[in-house]
Amino acid sequence: MFWFLLITMVVVVAAVTLAVVGGGDSEVLPEVAPEQLVDPLPTARPVDRADVEALRLPVAVRGYRMADVDDVLVRLGAELAERDARIAELEGALAGAAGRADTEDEQS
């Protein structure tokens, strides 16, 4: 009985080892392509809050991929700089219009 159990255990361990290691020409678990960032940020319009909240970066072995994070941060930084420039332009135009309106009121 002891020899039967020993031989059965050896056969089971060998079968499990072959299944895990692959034991043949074909792979048991094929290599998975690395997850790539699909940029959900819109290109045809400015980025809004919902776009940023919906953004999900792919996870790598040790956290997030630095290149993907850098790309998103560069894009968001450019959007913010563009908005800041537009706000400054509109505030300048508003201040100029308010100044002209004040001088017209004084002349009247």
JSON list of C-alpha atoms in Angstrom, two decimals:
[
{"chain": "A", "resi": 1, "resn": "MET", "atom": "CA", "xyz": [0.00, 0.00, 0.00]},
{"chain": "A", "resi": 2, "resn": "PHE", "atom": "CA", "xyz": [2.88, 2.39, 0.83]},
{"chain": "A", "resi": 3, "resn": "TRP", "atom": "CA", "xyz": [4.45, 1.92, -2.62]},
{"chain": "A", "resi": 4, "resn": "PHE", "atom": "CA", "xyz": [1.14, 2.52, -4.36]},
{"chain": "A", "resi": 5, "resn": "LEU", "atom": "CA", "xyz": [0.63, 5.82, -2.52]},
{"chain": "A", "resi": 6, "resn": "LEU", "atom": "CA", "xyz": [4.23, 6.87, -3.19]},
{"chain": "A", "resi": 7, "resn": "ILE", "atom": "CA", "xyz": [3.97, 6.13, -6.92]},
{"chain": "A", "resi": 8, "resn": "THR", "atom": "CA", "xyz": [0.59, 7.89, -7.09]},
{"chain": "A", "resi": 9, "resn": "MET", "atom": "CA", "xyz": [2.03, 10.95, -5.33]},
{"chain": "A", "resi": 10, "resn": "VAL", "atom": "CA", "xyz": [5.01, 11.06, -7.72]},
{"chain": "A", "resi": 11, "resn": "VAL", "atom": "CA", "xyz": [2.70, 10.83, -10.74]},
{"chain": "A", "resi": 12, "resn": "VAL", "atom": "CA", "xyz": [0.45, 13.63, -9.41]},
{"chain": "A", "resi": 13, "resn": "VAL", "atom": "CA", "xyz": [3.42, 15.90, -8.60]},
{"chain": "A", "resi": 14, "resn": "ALA", "atom": "CA", "xyz": [4.90, 15.27, -12.06]},
{"chain": "A", "resi": 15, "resn": "ALA", "atom": "CA", "xyz": [1.57, 16.03, -13.76]},
{"chain": "A", "resi": 16, "resn": "VAL", "atom": "CA", "xyz": [1.12, 19.26, -11.82]},
{"chain": "A", "resi": 17, "resn": "THR", "atom": "CA", "xyz": [4.72, 20.29, -12.53]},
{"chain": "A", "resi": 18, "resn": "LEU", "atom": "CA", "xyz": [4.31, 19.66, -16.26]},
{"chain": "A", "resi": 19, "resn": "ALA", "atom": "CA", "xyz": [1.04, 21.60, -16.30]},
{"chain": "A", "resi": 20, "resn": "VAL", "atom": "CA", "xyz": [2.59, 24.59, -14.51]},
{"chain": "A", "resi": 21, "resn": "VAL", "atom": "CA", "xyz": [5.88, 24.65, -16.42]},
{"chain": "A", "resi": 22, "resn": "GLY", "atom": "CA", "xyz": [4.28, 24.01, -19.77]},
{"chain": "A", "resi": 23, "resn": "GLY", "atom": "CA", "xyz": [5.73, 20.62, -20.47]},
{"chain": "A", "resi": 24, "resn": "GLY", "atom": "CA", "xyz": [5.51, 20.91, -24.24]},
{"chain": "A", "resi": 25, "resn": "ASP", "atom": "CA", "xyz": [5.97, 23.06, -27.30]},
{"chain": "A", "resi": 26, "resn": "SER", "atom": "CA", "xyz": [2.82, 25.09, -26.78]},
{"chain": "A", "resi": 27, "resn": "GLU", "atom": "CA", "xyz": [2.61, 27.56, -23.94]},
{"chain": "A", "resi": 28, "resn": "VAL", "atom": "CA", "xyz": [-0.02, 26.99, -21.29]},
{"chain": "A", "resi": 29, "resn": "LEU", "atom": "CA", "xyz": [-0.45, 30.70, -20.66]},
{"chain": "A", "resi": 30, "resn": "PRO", "atom": "CA", "xyz": [0.42, 32.86, -23.66]},
{"chain": "A", "resi": 31, "resn": "GLU", "atom": "CA", "xyz": [2.17, 36.15, -23.13]},
{"chain": "A", "resi": 32, "resn": "VAL", "atom": "CA", "xyz": [-0.22, 39.04, -22.69]},
{"chain": "A", "resi": 33, "resn": "ALA", "atom": "CA", "xyz": [0.49, 42.25, -24.54]},
{"chain": "A", "resi": 34, "resn": "PRO", "atom": "CA", "xyz": [1.25, 45.09, -22.15]},
{"chain": "A", "resi": 35, "resn": "GLU", "atom": "CA", "xyz": [-1.64, 47.38, -21.43]},
{"chain": "A", "resi": 36, "resn": "GLN", "atom": "CA", "xyz": [-1.38, 50.61, -23.41]},
{"chain": "A", "resi": 37, "resn": "LEU", "atom": "CA", "xyz": [-2.89, 53.98, -22.61]},
{"chain": "A", "resi": 38, "resn": "VAL", "atom": "CA", "xyz": [-5.80, 54.80, -24.84]},
{"chain": "A", "resi": 39, "resn": "ASP", "atom": "CA", "xyz": [-5.97, 58.55, -24.53]},
{"chain": "A", "resi": 40, "resn": "PRO", "atom": "CA", "xyz": [-9.57, 59.30, -23.61]},
{"chain": "A", "resi": 41, "resn": "LEU", "atom": "CA", "xyz": [-8.81, 63.01, -23.42]},
{"chain": "A", "resi": 42, "resn": "PRO", "atom": "CA", "xyz": [-10.63, 64.77, -26.25]},
{"chain": "A", "resi": 43, "resn": "THR", "atom": "CA", "xyz": [-8.61, 66.37, -29.01]},
{"chain": "A", "resi": 44, "resn": "ALA", "atom": "CA", "xyz": [-11.43, 68.34, -30.62]},
{"chain": "A", "resi": 45, "resn": "ARG", "atom": "CA", "xyz": [-12.39, 70.32, -27.50]},
{"chain": "A", "resi": 46, "resn": "PRO", "atom": "CA", "xyz": [-10.85, 71.48, -24.23]},
{"chain": "A", "resi": 47, "resn": "VAL", "atom": "CA", "xyz": [-10.53, 68.96, -21.40]},
{"chain": "A", "resi": 48, "resn": "ASP", "atom": "CA", "xyz": [-13.18, 69.29, -18.71]},
{"chain": "A", "resi": 49, "resn": "ARG", "atom": "CA", "xyz": [-13.63, 67.84, -15.24]},
{"chain": "A", "resi": 50, "resn": "ALA", "atom": "CA", "xyz": [-15.54, 64.75, -16.43]},
{"chain": "A", "resi": 51, "resn": "ASP", "atom": "CA", "xyz": [-12.68, 63.87, -18.82]},
{"chain": "A", "resi": 52, "resn": "VAL", "atom": "CA", "xyz": [-10.15, 63.97, -15.99]},
{"chain": "A", "resi": 53, "resn": "GLU", "atom": "CA", "xyz": [-12.40, 61.97, -13.67]},
{"chain": "A", "resi": 54, "resn": "ALA", "atom": "CA", "xyz": [-12.92, 59.31, -16.36]},
{"chain": "A", "resi": 55, "resn": "LEU", "atom": "CA", "xyz": [-9.19, 59.00, -17.06]},
{"chain": "A", "resi": 56, "resn": "ARG", "atom": "CA", "xyz": [-7.78, 55.62, -16.03]},
{"chain": "A", "resi": 57, "resn": "LEU", "atom": "CA", "xyz": [-4.10, 54.95, -16.53]},
{"chain": "A", "resi": 58, "resn": "PRO", "atom": "CA", "xyz": [-2.92, 51.39, -17.19]},
{"chain": "A", "resi": 59, "resn": "VAL", "atom": "CA", "xyz": [-1.13, 49.72, -14.30]},
{"chain": "A", "resi": 60, "resn": "ALA", "atom": "CA", "xyz": [2.37, 48.35, -14.78]},
{"chain": "A", "resi": 61, "resn": "VAL", "atom": "CA", "xyz": [4.34, 45.93, -12.62]},
{"chain": "A", "resi": 62, "resn": "ARG", "atom": "CA", "xyz": [5.43, 48.66, -10.23]},
{"chain": "A", "resi": 63, "resn": "GLY", "atom": "CA", "xyz": [2.55, 51.14, -10.34]},
{"chain": "A", "resi": 64, "resn": "TYR", "atom": "CA", "xyz": [1.80, 53.33, -13.32]},
{"chain": "A", "resi": 65, "resn": "ARG", "atom": "CA", "xyz": [3.95, 53.77, -16.38]},
{"chain": "A", "resi": 66, "resn": "MET", "atom": "CA", "xyz": [5.91, 56.97, -16.12]},
{"chain": "A", "resi": 67, "resn": "ALA", "atom": "CA", "xyz": [5.65, 57.73, -19.84]},
{"chain": "A", "resi": 68, "resn": "ASP", "atom": "CA", "xyz": [1.84, 57.50, -19.79]},
{"chain": "A", "resi": 69, "resn": "VAL", "atom": "CA", "xyz": [1.58, 59.66, -16.70]},
{"chain": "A", "resi": 70, "resn": "ASP", "atom": "CA", "xyz": [4.00, 62.19, -18.17]},
{"chain": "A", "resi": 71, "resn": "ASP", "atom": "CA", "xyz": [2.00, 62.37, -21.41]},
{"chain": "A", "resi": 72, "resn": "VAL", "atom": "CA", "xyz": [-1.24, 63.03, -19.55]},
{"chain": "A", "resi": 73, "resn": "LEU", "atom": "CA", "xyz": [0.37, 65.64, -17.29]},
{"chain": "A", "resi": 74, "resn": "VAL", "atom": "CA", "xyz": [1.91, 67.44, -20.28]},
{"chain": "A", "resi": 75, "resn": "ARG", "atom": "CA", "xyz": [-1.48, 67.49, -22.01]},
{"chain": "A", "resi": 76, "resn": "LEU", "atom": "CA", "xyz": [-3.26, 68.81, -18.91]},
{"chain": "A", "resi": 77, "resn": "GLY", "atom": "CA", "xyz": [-0.51, 71.38, -18.31]},
{"chain": "A", "resi": 78, "resn": "ALA", "atom": "CA", "xyz": [-0.86, 72.67, -21.87]},
{"chain": "A", "resi": 79, "resn": "GLU", "atom": "CA", "xyz": [-4.65, 72.91, -21.48]},
{"chain": "A", "resi": 80, "resn": "LEU", "atom": "CA", "xyz": [-4.28, 74.84, -18.22]},
{"chain": "A", "resi": 81, "resn": "ALA", "atom": "CA", "xyz": [-1.69, 77.20, -19.72]},
{"chain": "A", "resi": 82, "resn": "GLU", "atom": "CA", "xyz": [-3.97, 77.87, -22.69]},
{"chain": "A", "resi": 83, "resn": "ARG", "atom": "CA", "xyz": [-6.90, 78.62, -20.38]},
{"chain": "A", "resi": 84, "resn": "ASP", "atom": "CA", "xyz": [-4.79, 80.89, -18.18]},
{"chain": "A", "resi": 85, "resn": "ALA", "atom": "CA", "xyz": [-3.66, 82.85, -21.24]},
{"chain": "A", "resi": 86, "resn": "ARG", "atom": "CA", "xyz": [-7.26, 83.17, -22.47]},
{"chain": "A", "resi": 87, "resn": "ILE", "atom": "CA", "xyz": [-8.45, 84.32, -19.01]},
{"chain": "A", "resi": 88, "resn": "ALA", "atom": "CA", "xyz": [-5.68, 86.92, -18.86]},
{"chain": "A", "resi": 89, "resn": "GLU", "atom": "CA", "xyz": [-6.57, 88.12, -22.36]},
{"chain": "A", "resi": 90, "resn": "LEU", "atom": "CA", "xyz": [-10.27, 88.46, -21.48]},
{"chain": "A", "resi": 91, "resn": "GLU", "atom": "CA", "xyz": [-9.51, 90.19, -18.17]},
{"chain": "A", "resi": 92, "resn": "GLY", "atom": "CA", "xyz": [-7.27, 92.65, -20.01]},
{"chain": "A", "resi": 93, "resn": "ALA", "atom": "CA", "xyz": [-9.98, 93.34, -22.57]},
{"chain": "A", "resi": 94, "resn": "LEU", "atom": "CA", "xyz": [-12.53, 93.79, -19.79]},
{"chain": "A", "resi": 95, "resn": "ALA", "atom": "CA", "xyz": [-10.26, 96.18, -17.90]},
{"chain": "A", "resi": 96, "resn": "GLY", "atom": "CA", "xyz": [-9.66, 98.17, -21.11]},
{"chain": "A", "resi": 97, "resn": "ALA", "atom": "CA", "xyz": [-13.38, 98.33, -21.85]},
{"chain": "A", "resi": 98, "resn": "ALA", "atom": "CA", "xyz": [-14.13, 99.39, -18.27]},
{"chain": "A", "resi": 99, "resn": "GLY", "atom": "CA", "xyz": [-11.45, 102.09, -18.49]},
{"chain": "A", "resi": 100, "resn": "ARG", "atom": "CA", "xyz": [-12.88, 103.43, -21.75]},
{"chain": "A", "resi": 101, "resn": "ALA", "atom": "CA", "xyz": [-16.37, 103.43, -20.28]},
{"chain": "A", "resi": 102, "resn": "ASP", "atom": "CA", "xyz": [-15.16, 105.41, -17.26]},
{"chain": "A", "resi": 103, "resn": "THR", "atom": "CA", "xyz": [-13.47, 108.06, -19.44]},
{"chain": "A", "resi": 104, "resn": "GLU", "atom": "CA", "xyz": [-16.61, 108.34, -21.61]},
{"chain": "A", "resi": 105, "resn": "ASP", "atom": "CA", "xyz": [-18.75, 108.83, -18.49]},
{"chain": "A", "resi": 106, "resn": "GLU", "atom": "CA", "xyz": [-16.40, 111.55, -17.22]},
{"chain": "A", "resi": 107, "resn": "GLN", "atom": "CA", "xyz": [-16.49, 113.36, -20.58]},
{"chain": "A", "resi": 108, "resn": "SER", "atom": "CA", "xyz": [-20.28, 113.36, -20.67]}
]
